[in-house]
Short mmCIF file of C-alpha atoms and ligand atoms in Angstrom, two decimals:
data_model
loop_
_atom_site.label_atom_id
_atom_site.label_comp_id
_atom_site.label_asym_id
_atom_site.label_seq_id
_atom_site.Cartn_x
_atom_site.Cartn_y
_atom_site.Cartn_z
CA MET A 1 8.05 -11.90 17.13
CA ALA A 2 10.86 -9.48 17.97
CA VAL A 3 11.63 -5.88 17.10
CA LEU A 4 15.18 -5.42 15.84
CA VAL A 5 16.54 -2.06 17.04
CA THR A 6 19.73 -1.05 15.24
CA GLY A 7 21.67 1.61 17.13
CA GLY A 8 19.66 0.65 20.23
CA THR A 9 22.35 1.67 22.73
CA GLY A 10 22.51 5.23 21.33
CA TYR A 11 20.75 8.29 22.70
CA ILE A 12 17.35 7.96 21.01
CA GLY A 13 17.61 4.18 20.62
CA SER A 14 18.10 3.54 24.35
CA HIS A 15 15.04 5.63 25.27
CA THR A 16 12.99 3.81 22.65
CA VAL A 17 14.19 0.41 23.88
CA VAL A 18 13.03 1.33 27.41
CA ASP A 19 9.60 2.29 26.07
CA LEU A 20 9.38 -0.91 23.99
CA LEU A 21 10.34 -3.11 26.96
CA GLU A 22 7.85 -1.31 29.19
CA HIS A 23 5.19 -2.12 26.59
CA ASN A 24 6.24 -5.78 26.57
CA TYR A 25 7.82 -5.86 23.14
CA ASP A 26 10.49 -8.49 22.60
CA VAL A 27 13.59 -6.44 21.73
CA VAL A 28 16.80 -7.37 19.94
CA ILE A 29 19.52 -4.69 19.73
CA VAL A 30 22.34 -4.55 17.20
CA ASP A 31 24.99 -1.89 17.80
CA ASN A 32 28.76 -1.72 17.20
CA TYR A 33 29.33 0.85 19.98
CA VAL A 34 30.88 3.31 17.53
CA ASN A 35 29.06 6.07 19.44
CA SER A 36 27.72 4.35 22.58
CA LYS A 37 28.84 2.28 25.55
CA PRO A 38 27.99 -1.21 26.93
CA GLU A 39 27.00 0.43 30.24
CA VAL A 40 23.78 1.58 28.52
CA LEU A 41 22.52 -2.01 28.68
CA ASN A 42 22.97 -2.10 32.49
CA ARG A 43 21.07 1.15 32.76
CA ILE A 44 18.22 -0.17 30.60
CA PHE A 45 18.05 -3.18 32.94
CA LYS A 46 17.99 -0.91 36.01
CA ILE A 47 15.03 1.02 34.61
CA THR A 48 12.97 -1.82 33.18
CA GLY A 49 14.15 -4.96 35.01
CA LYS A 50 14.51 -6.51 31.54
CA LYS A 51 17.48 -7.39 29.38
CA PRO A 52 17.05 -7.02 25.63
CA ARG A 53 19.10 -9.49 23.57
CA PHE A 54 22.20 -7.70 22.30
CA TYR A 55 24.58 -8.31 19.39
CA GLU A 56 27.75 -6.25 18.97
CA ILE A 57 27.74 -6.15 15.18
CA ASP A 58 28.27 -3.50 12.50
CA VAL A 59 25.00 -3.25 10.54
CA CYS A 60 27.10 -2.94 7.36
CA ASN A 61 28.46 -6.45 8.04
CA GLU A 62 26.03 -8.53 6.01
CA GLN A 63 27.19 -11.94 7.23
CA GLY A 64 27.22 -10.82 10.86
CA LEU A 65 23.75 -9.33 10.61
CA ARG A 66 22.47 -12.43 8.81
CA THR A 67 23.27 -14.50 11.92
CA VAL A 68 20.91 -12.22 13.89
CA PHE A 69 18.10 -12.72 11.38
CA GLU A 70 18.77 -16.48 11.47
CA LYS A 71 18.64 -16.69 15.29
CA GLU A 72 15.83 -14.26 16.00
CA LYS A 73 12.24 -14.12 14.76
CA ILE A 74 12.35 -10.50 13.59
CA THR A 75 9.01 -9.00 12.53
CA ASP A 76 9.81 -5.28 12.68
CA VAL A 77 12.93 -3.14 12.43
CA ILE A 78 13.66 0.30 13.89
CA HIS A 79 16.78 1.59 12.18
CA PHE A 80 18.60 4.15 14.35
CA ALA A 81 22.16 3.06 13.52
CA GLY A 82 24.01 5.84 11.79
CA LEU A 83 26.67 8.48 12.25
CA LYS A 84 25.21 11.89 13.05
CA SER A 85 27.87 14.55 13.41
CA VAL A 86 27.40 17.26 10.79
CA GLY A 87 30.96 18.62 11.20
CA GLU A 88 32.60 15.18 11.01
CA SER A 89 30.55 14.37 7.91
CA THR A 90 32.11 17.28 6.03
CA GLN A 91 35.59 15.99 6.95
CA LYS A 92 34.83 12.31 6.26
CA PRO A 93 32.04 12.22 3.68
CA GLY A 94 32.98 8.72 2.47
CA LEU A 95 32.61 7.30 5.98
CA TYR A 96 29.15 8.86 6.31
CA TYR A 97 27.96 7.57 2.94
CA SER A 98 29.32 4.08 3.49
CA ASN A 99 28.11 3.75 7.09
CA ASN A 100 24.68 5.37 6.85
CA ILE A 101 23.68 4.28 3.37
CA GLY A 102 25.62 0.99 3.51
CA SER A 103 23.94 -0.09 6.76
CA SER A 104 20.49 0.75 5.36
CA LEU A 105 21.10 -1.25 2.16
CA THR A 106 22.40 -4.26 4.08
CA LEU A 107 19.42 -4.16 6.39
CA LEU A 108 16.94 -3.94 3.51
CA LYS A 109 18.64 -6.84 1.73
CA LEU A 110 18.32 -9.06 4.80
CA MET A 111 14.75 -7.93 5.44
CA HIS A 112 13.86 -9.18 1.94
CA GLU A 113 15.79 -12.42 2.49
CA PHE A 114 13.97 -13.13 5.77
CA ASN A 115 10.59 -11.78 4.70
CA VAL A 116 10.51 -8.94 7.22
CA LYS A 117 8.06 -6.26 6.03
CA ASN A 118 8.05 -3.42 8.55
CA ILE A 119 10.71 -0.77 9.08
CA VAL A 120 10.82 2.55 10.93
CA PHE A 121 13.64 4.84 9.81
CA SER A 122 15.31 7.72 11.69
CA SER A 123 15.31 10.66 9.33
CA SER A 124 15.82 14.28 10.24
CA ALA A 125 14.39 17.75 9.76
CA THR A 126 17.69 18.39 8.00
CA VAL A 127 16.12 16.93 4.80
CA TYR A 128 14.10 20.19 4.47
CA GLY A 129 17.39 22.02 3.73
CA VAL A 130 17.07 25.79 4.09
CA PRO A 131 13.33 26.26 4.69
CA ASP A 132 11.57 29.18 2.99
CA HIS A 133 8.76 28.99 5.54
CA VAL A 134 7.83 27.45 8.89
CA PRO A 135 6.17 25.39 10.23
CA LEU A 136 7.37 22.57 7.99
CA LYS A 137 4.92 20.01 6.64
CA GLU A 138 5.81 16.53 5.39
CA ASP A 139 4.94 17.40 1.77
CA ASP A 140 7.10 20.53 1.73
CA ASN A 141 10.13 20.50 -0.55
CA ILE A 142 13.09 18.44 0.57
CA GLY A 143 16.69 18.68 -0.60
CA GLY A 144 19.36 21.36 -0.64
CA CYS A 145 21.16 19.78 2.32
CA THR A 146 24.38 21.60 3.09
CA ASN A 147 26.41 18.64 4.40
CA PRO A 148 27.05 14.93 3.72
CA TYR A 149 25.21 13.85 6.90
CA GLY A 150 22.00 15.48 5.68
CA GLU A 151 22.56 14.07 2.19
CA THR A 152 22.72 10.52 3.58
CA LYS A 153 19.34 10.98 5.29
CA LEU A 154 17.86 12.34 2.06
CA ASP A 155 19.33 9.49 0.00
CA ILE A 156 18.01 6.85 2.41
CA GLU A 157 14.55 8.45 2.23
CA TYR A 158 14.69 8.09 -1.58
CA ILE A 159 15.90 4.50 -1.34
CA LEU A 160 12.97 3.69 0.98
CA LYS A 161 10.49 5.38 -1.37
CA TYR A 162 11.72 3.23 -4.28
CA GLU A 163 11.58 0.13 -2.07
CA ALA A 164 7.96 0.90 -1.20
CA GLU A 165 7.11 1.38 -4.90
CA GLN A 166 8.78 -1.89 -5.83
CA HIS A 167 7.58 -3.99 -2.89
CA LYS A 168 3.92 -3.21 -2.25
CA ASP A 169 3.84 -5.50 0.79
CA MET A 170 6.47 -3.47 2.63
CA ASN A 171 5.46 -1.00 5.33
CA ILE A 172 7.84 1.87 5.92
CA ALA A 173 7.62 4.77 8.36
CA ILE A 174 10.06 7.60 7.77
CA LEU A 175 10.22 9.73 10.93
CA ARG A 176 11.74 13.19 10.57
CA TYR A 177 13.01 14.19 13.99
CA PHE A 178 13.36 17.82 14.93
CA ASN A 179 15.79 18.60 17.81
CA PRO A 180 15.81 15.87 20.47
CA ILE A 181 16.78 16.97 24.01
CA GLY A 182 16.06 15.74 27.54
CA ALA A 183 16.63 12.38 29.15
CA HIS A 184 14.77 9.60 30.94
CA LYS A 185 13.35 10.86 34.26
CA SER A 186 15.39 8.28 36.19
CA GLY A 187 18.59 10.12 35.21
CA LEU A 188 20.06 6.73 34.24
CA ILE A 189 20.16 7.21 30.45
CA GLY A 190 20.75 10.35 28.41
CA GLU A 191 22.86 11.96 25.72
CA ASP A 192 26.59 11.26 26.08
CA PRO A 193 28.44 13.16 23.35
CA GLN A 194 32.13 12.43 22.77
CA GLY A 195 34.43 15.47 23.00
CA ILE A 196 33.08 19.00 22.60
CA PRO A 197 29.31 18.87 22.03
CA ASN A 198 28.07 20.27 18.72
CA ASN A 199 24.47 20.54 19.83
CA LEU A 200 23.01 23.16 22.09
CA MET A 201 21.54 21.25 25.06
CA PRO A 202 24.59 19.08 25.86
CA TYR A 203 26.70 22.22 25.65
CA ILE A 204 24.40 24.01 28.11
CA THR A 205 24.51 21.10 30.59
CA GLN A 206 28.31 20.92 30.37
CA VAL A 207 28.52 24.64 31.17
CA ALA A 208 26.11 24.11 34.07
CA VAL A 209 28.17 21.24 35.47
CA GLY A 210 31.35 23.34 35.24
CA LYS A 211 32.99 21.33 32.46
CA ARG A 212 32.91 24.37 30.14
CA ASP A 213 33.27 28.01 30.99
CA HIS A 214 30.42 29.54 29.00
CA LEU A 215 28.06 28.91 26.11
CA ASN A 216 28.82 30.49 22.74
CA VAL A 217 25.55 31.72 21.26
CA PHE A 218 26.00 31.48 17.51
CA GLY A 219 24.55 34.72 16.15
CA SER A 220 22.05 37.27 17.44
CA ASP A 221 20.99 38.78 14.11
CA TYR A 222 18.66 36.06 12.83
CA LYS A 223 15.16 37.01 11.75
CA THR A 224 13.60 35.72 14.97
CA HIS A 225 11.94 37.29 18.03
CA ASP A 226 15.24 37.77 19.90
CA GLY A 227 17.74 37.39 17.04
CA THR A 228 18.96 33.92 18.05
CA GLY A 229 18.20 30.74 16.07
CA VAL A 230 14.81 29.10 16.56
CA ARG A 231 14.38 25.31 16.64
CA ASP A 232 11.79 22.73 17.65
CA TYR A 233 13.17 20.98 20.75
CA ILE A 234 11.42 17.70 21.44
CA HIS A 235 11.83 15.62 24.60
CA VAL A 236 13.56 12.34 23.76
CA VAL A 237 10.92 10.39 25.75
CA ASP A 238 8.20 11.84 23.49
CA LEU A 239 10.34 11.03 20.48
CA ALA A 240 10.69 7.44 21.70
CA SER A 241 6.93 7.05 22.03
CA GLY A 242 6.61 8.22 18.40
CA HIS A 243 8.37 4.99 17.39
CA LEU A 244 5.84 2.83 19.21
CA ALA A 245 3.07 4.81 17.52
CA ALA A 246 4.79 4.16 14.17
CA LEU A 247 5.03 0.42 14.84
CA ARG A 248 1.30 0.35 15.58
CA LYS A 249 0.65 2.33 12.39
CA LEU A 250 2.62 -0.20 10.34
CA GLU A 251 0.28 -2.94 11.57
CA GLU A 252 -2.40 -1.24 9.42
CA LYS A 253 -0.18 -2.01 6.38
CA PRO A 254 -0.09 1.58 5.11
CA GLY A 255 2.82 1.17 2.67
CA LEU A 256 5.07 4.23 2.97
CA VAL A 257 4.26 6.91 5.56
CA ILE A 258 6.25 10.00 6.55
CA TYR A 259 5.84 11.93 9.79
CA ASN A 260 7.46 14.94 11.41
CA LEU A 261 8.21 14.28 15.06
CA GLY A 262 8.36 17.72 16.66
CA THR A 263 6.35 19.79 19.09
CA GLY A 264 5.19 22.46 16.64
CA THR A 265 6.68 25.17 18.86
CA GLY A 266 9.73 27.25 17.99
CA THR A 267 12.20 28.04 20.79
CA SER A 268 15.20 30.37 20.45
CA VAL A 269 18.67 29.72 21.88
CA LEU A 270 18.08 32.36 24.57
CA ASP A 271 14.60 30.96 25.33
CA LEU A 272 16.21 27.59 25.99
CA VAL A 273 18.96 29.09 28.16
CA ASN A 274 16.33 30.98 30.19
CA ALA A 275 14.15 27.87 30.55
CA PHE A 276 17.18 25.88 31.73
CA GLU A 277 18.15 28.52 34.29
CA LYS A 278 14.59 28.75 35.60
CA ALA A 279 13.93 25.00 35.70
CA ASN A 280 17.16 24.23 37.55
CA ASN A 281 17.99 27.46 39.34
CA ILE A 282 21.47 27.53 37.79
CA LYS A 283 23.14 30.32 35.82
CA VAL A 284 24.39 29.51 32.33
CA PRO A 285 26.92 32.20 31.36
CA TYR A 286 26.94 32.91 27.63
CA VAL A 287 28.74 35.04 25.07
CA ILE A 288 27.18 36.14 21.79
CA CYS A 289 29.50 35.32 18.90
CA ASP A 290 29.43 34.89 15.11
CA ARG A 291 26.90 32.76 13.29
CA ARG A 292 27.80 29.10 12.73
CA PRO A 293 28.03 28.40 8.98
CA GLY A 294 25.07 26.42 7.66
CA ASP A 295 22.62 27.45 10.41
CA VAL A 296 19.16 28.65 9.44
CA ASP A 297 16.98 31.30 11.14
CA GLU A 298 14.04 29.11 12.06
CA ASN A 299 13.14 25.45 11.80
CA TYR A 300 10.08 23.94 13.46
CA ALA A 301 7.51 21.32 12.65
CA ASP A 302 3.89 21.17 11.77
CA ALA A 303 3.32 17.98 13.74
CA THR A 304 -0.41 17.63 13.08
CA LYS A 305 -0.10 14.74 10.60
CA ALA A 306 1.44 12.43 13.21
CA PHE A 307 -1.44 13.25 15.55
CA LYS A 308 -4.17 12.80 12.92
CA GLU A 309 -2.81 9.52 11.55
CA MET A 310 -1.03 7.91 14.53
CA GLY A 311 -2.62 9.67 17.52
CA TRP A 312 0.87 10.78 18.59
CA LYS A 313 1.83 14.16 19.94
CA ALA A 314 4.50 15.52 22.24
CA LYS A 315 3.34 15.70 25.86
CA LEU A 316 6.42 17.14 27.54
CA ASN A 317 7.73 20.69 27.18
CA ILE A 318 11.13 22.39 27.21
CA VAL A 319 11.01 22.93 30.98
CA ASP A 320 10.58 19.15 31.46
CA ALA A 321 13.44 18.58 29.03
CA CYS A 322 15.71 21.12 30.77
CA ARG A 323 15.03 19.49 34.15
CA ASP A 324 15.63 15.97 32.82
CA SER A 325 18.78 16.88 30.83
CA TRP A 326 20.23 18.42 33.98
CA ASN A 327 19.21 15.47 36.14
CA TRP A 328 21.08 13.17 33.73
CA GLN A 329 24.16 15.42 33.51
CA LYS A 330 24.53 16.07 37.23
CA ASN A 331 24.14 12.38 38.10
CA ASN A 332 26.56 11.40 35.32
CA PRO A 333 29.11 14.22 34.96
CA LYS A 334 31.29 11.93 32.82
CA GLY A 335 28.39 10.43 30.91
CA TYR A 336 28.48 6.61 30.96
CA ASP A 337 32.17 6.58 32.01
CA LYS A 338 32.46 5.90 35.72
P1 NAD B 401 23.62 8.03 18.59
O1 NAD B 401 24.94 8.22 17.95
O2 NAD B 401 23.51 8.27 20.04
O3 NAD B 401 23.06 6.58 18.29
C1 NAD B 401 23.37 5.88 17.10
C2 NAD B 401 23.80 4.49 17.49
O4 NAD B 401 24.09 3.76 16.28
C3 NAD B 401 25.07 4.47 18.34
O5 NAD B 401 24.85 3.63 19.45
C4 NAD B 401 26.13 3.89 17.40
O6 NAD B 401 27.10 3.15 18.11
C5 NAD B 401 25.30 3.04 16.48
N1 NAD B 401 25.84 2.81 15.12
C6 NAD B 401 26.25 3.73 14.22
N2 NAD B 401 26.65 3.11 13.08
C7 NAD B 401 26.48 1.79 13.29
C8 NAD B 401 26.70 0.62 12.49
N3 NAD B 401 27.19 0.70 11.25
N4 NAD B 401 26.41 -0.59 13.01
C9 NAD B 401 25.91 -0.69 14.27
N5 NAD B 401 25.68 0.35 15.06
C10 NAD B 401 25.97 1.57 14.57
O7 NAD B 401 22.58 8.95 17.79
P2 NAD B 401 21.08 9.31 18.14
O8 NAD B 401 21.05 10.74 18.51
O9 NAD B 401 20.51 8.31 19.03
O10 NAD B 401 20.45 9.19 16.69
C11 NAD B 401 19.82 8.01 16.24
C12 NAD B 401 19.44 8.19 14.79
O11 NAD B 401 18.59 9.34 14.66
C13 NAD B 401 20.61 8.45 13.86
O12 NAD B 401 20.36 7.78 12.64
C14 NAD B 401 20.59 9.95 13.67
O13 NAD B 401 21.17 10.32 12.44
C15 NAD B 401 19.11 10.23 13.70
N6 NAD B 401 18.81 11.61 14.10
C16 NAD B 401 19.32 12.10 15.26
C17 NAD B 401 19.06 13.41 15.64
C18 NAD B 401 19.65 13.98 16.91
O14 NAD B 401 19.68 15.19 17.05
N7 NAD B 401 20.10 13.19 17.86
C19 NAD B 401 18.25 14.22 14.83
C20 NAD B 401 17.72 13.68 13.66
C21 NAD B 401 18.00 12.36 13.31
C1 UD1 B 402 22.08 20.27 14.06
C2 UD1 B 402 22.46 19.89 12.66
C3 UD1 B 402 21.36 19.03 12.06
C4 UD1 B 402 21.11 17.82 12.94
C5 UD1 B 402 20.77 18.30 14.35
C6 UD1 B 402 20.57 17.20 15.31
C7 UD1 B 402 23.87 21.70 11.83
C8 UD1 B 402 24.00 22.83 10.86
N1 UD1 B 402 22.68 21.08 11.86
O1 UD1 B 402 20.88 21.00 14.01
O2 UD1 B 402 21.73 18.60 10.77
O3 UD1 B 402 20.04 17.04 12.43
O4 UD1 B 402 21.85 19.12 14.83
O5 UD1 B 402 21.77 16.51 15.56
O6 UD1 B 402 24.82 21.35 12.51
N2 UD1 B 402 23.83 26.80 19.09
C9 UD1 B 402 24.52 27.76 19.79
N3 UD1 B 402 25.63 27.37 20.49
C10 UD1 B 402 26.08 26.08 20.51
C11 UD1 B 402 25.34 25.10 19.79
C12 UD1 B 402 24.22 25.50 19.08
O7 UD1 B 402 24.16 28.93 19.79
O8 UD1 B 402 27.10 25.79 21.16
C13 UD1 B 402 22.60 27.21 18.37
C14 UD1 B 402 22.64 26.95 16.88
O9 UD1 B 402 23.18 28.04 16.18
C15 UD1 B 402 21.15 26.71 16.59
C16 UD1 B 402 20.62 26.08 17.87
O10 UD1 B 402 21.56 26.41 18.88
O11 UD1 B 402 20.49 27.94 16.40
C17 UD1 B 402 20.50 24.57 17.79
O12 UD1 B 402 21.75 24.01 17.36
P1 UD1 B 402 22.01 22.44 17.36
O13 UD1 B 402 21.65 21.87 18.69
O14 UD1 B 402 23.40 22.21 16.89
O15 UD1 B 402 20.95 21.88 16.33
P2 UD1 B 402 20.68 22.29 14.80
O16 UD1 B 402 21.65 23.29 14.32
O17 UD1 B 402 19.24 22.64 14.69
#
């Protein structure tokens, strides 16, 4: 009776594994460390006092993954494993298609072989493409993604919809994450990007810790209250609890369900910088520069469906997330590297 967590040593996966262990789930992680470190497992143990079983395997490796299904009594899967860098995906589209879609197909094949019915999938608000309105609801149009990363998420959503049509006994939760930030309150696990961060919060914390000189604010002429881009920043601990809510939902055998996991509140780049400065009493120098290609004015969730159907909603706010991101960064200036 175990939950298989692919990508369980990654940023969102590790926070979800902590929550699962704290709720007494039996957890099995599969990760190939392409974007995470073994040290994460020690940190999970420090927080929970528990050691999930771990297999260093590429989810695309069918034979390797089969050994996990043979050894473990898997009842549910949470599929985080995937590559997530938008910029890299435009340079290496083939890698993104083969890794993200390939891993999902291999996993589904083995789930059928071993009669595993329940899967929670990490999708993204990126599937909404360039929104013509906000807040975004689950039945709004999807498509029009501007990069291969987003396309892989969209394609996997379609694959899962066809699976659900074909296999009426399968239960599938597609979770569309908005912008995860923050870290576990212990400061022991958090986001550990390789190289120059693409995303806003890790960039802010690296400026705060002195690793980078200033933040580049990409554009100040968006149609938003202060001209900078508006997003829905959700604390990663809230996001993690959304996965436990989804697992409980799947016990009701709903077939296919889709939920936005966001807060429902839009926050601009400058709002987030101000919140960070206030929460931590640290200055974050910034320079306004050109827009980043592909960015949209505003993107935030209508998160009411997840509350109505799963009883889940975000409890933490951006000030909590700013405090916890900083706590993680200052205690681990080099991330998981000693
Ligand atoms: P992450 O890179 O920190 O975690 C992903 C984990 O998957 C890593 O530990 C990596 O080593 C592992 N992995 C990748 N390919 C693998 C493979 N073939 N076999 C085994 N392990 C593999 O990313 P994250 O931020 O935790 O994101 C988790 C999931 O959520 C991803 O699918 C991502 O696309 C999706 N998502 C993330 C965000 C975000 O902003 N972080 C937003 C929307 C959706
Ligand atoms: C990006 C990805 C999206 C992915 C998500 C989570 C793009 C176009 N979109 O979303 O597909 O699902 O990350 O991984 O890359 N910003 C700055 N300076 C920075 C970094 C960001 O001003 O150094 C601004 C951006 O212009 C944006 C906001 O901060 O307005 C948030 O950016 P980011 O954290 O990269 O997330 P998204 O662009 O929403």
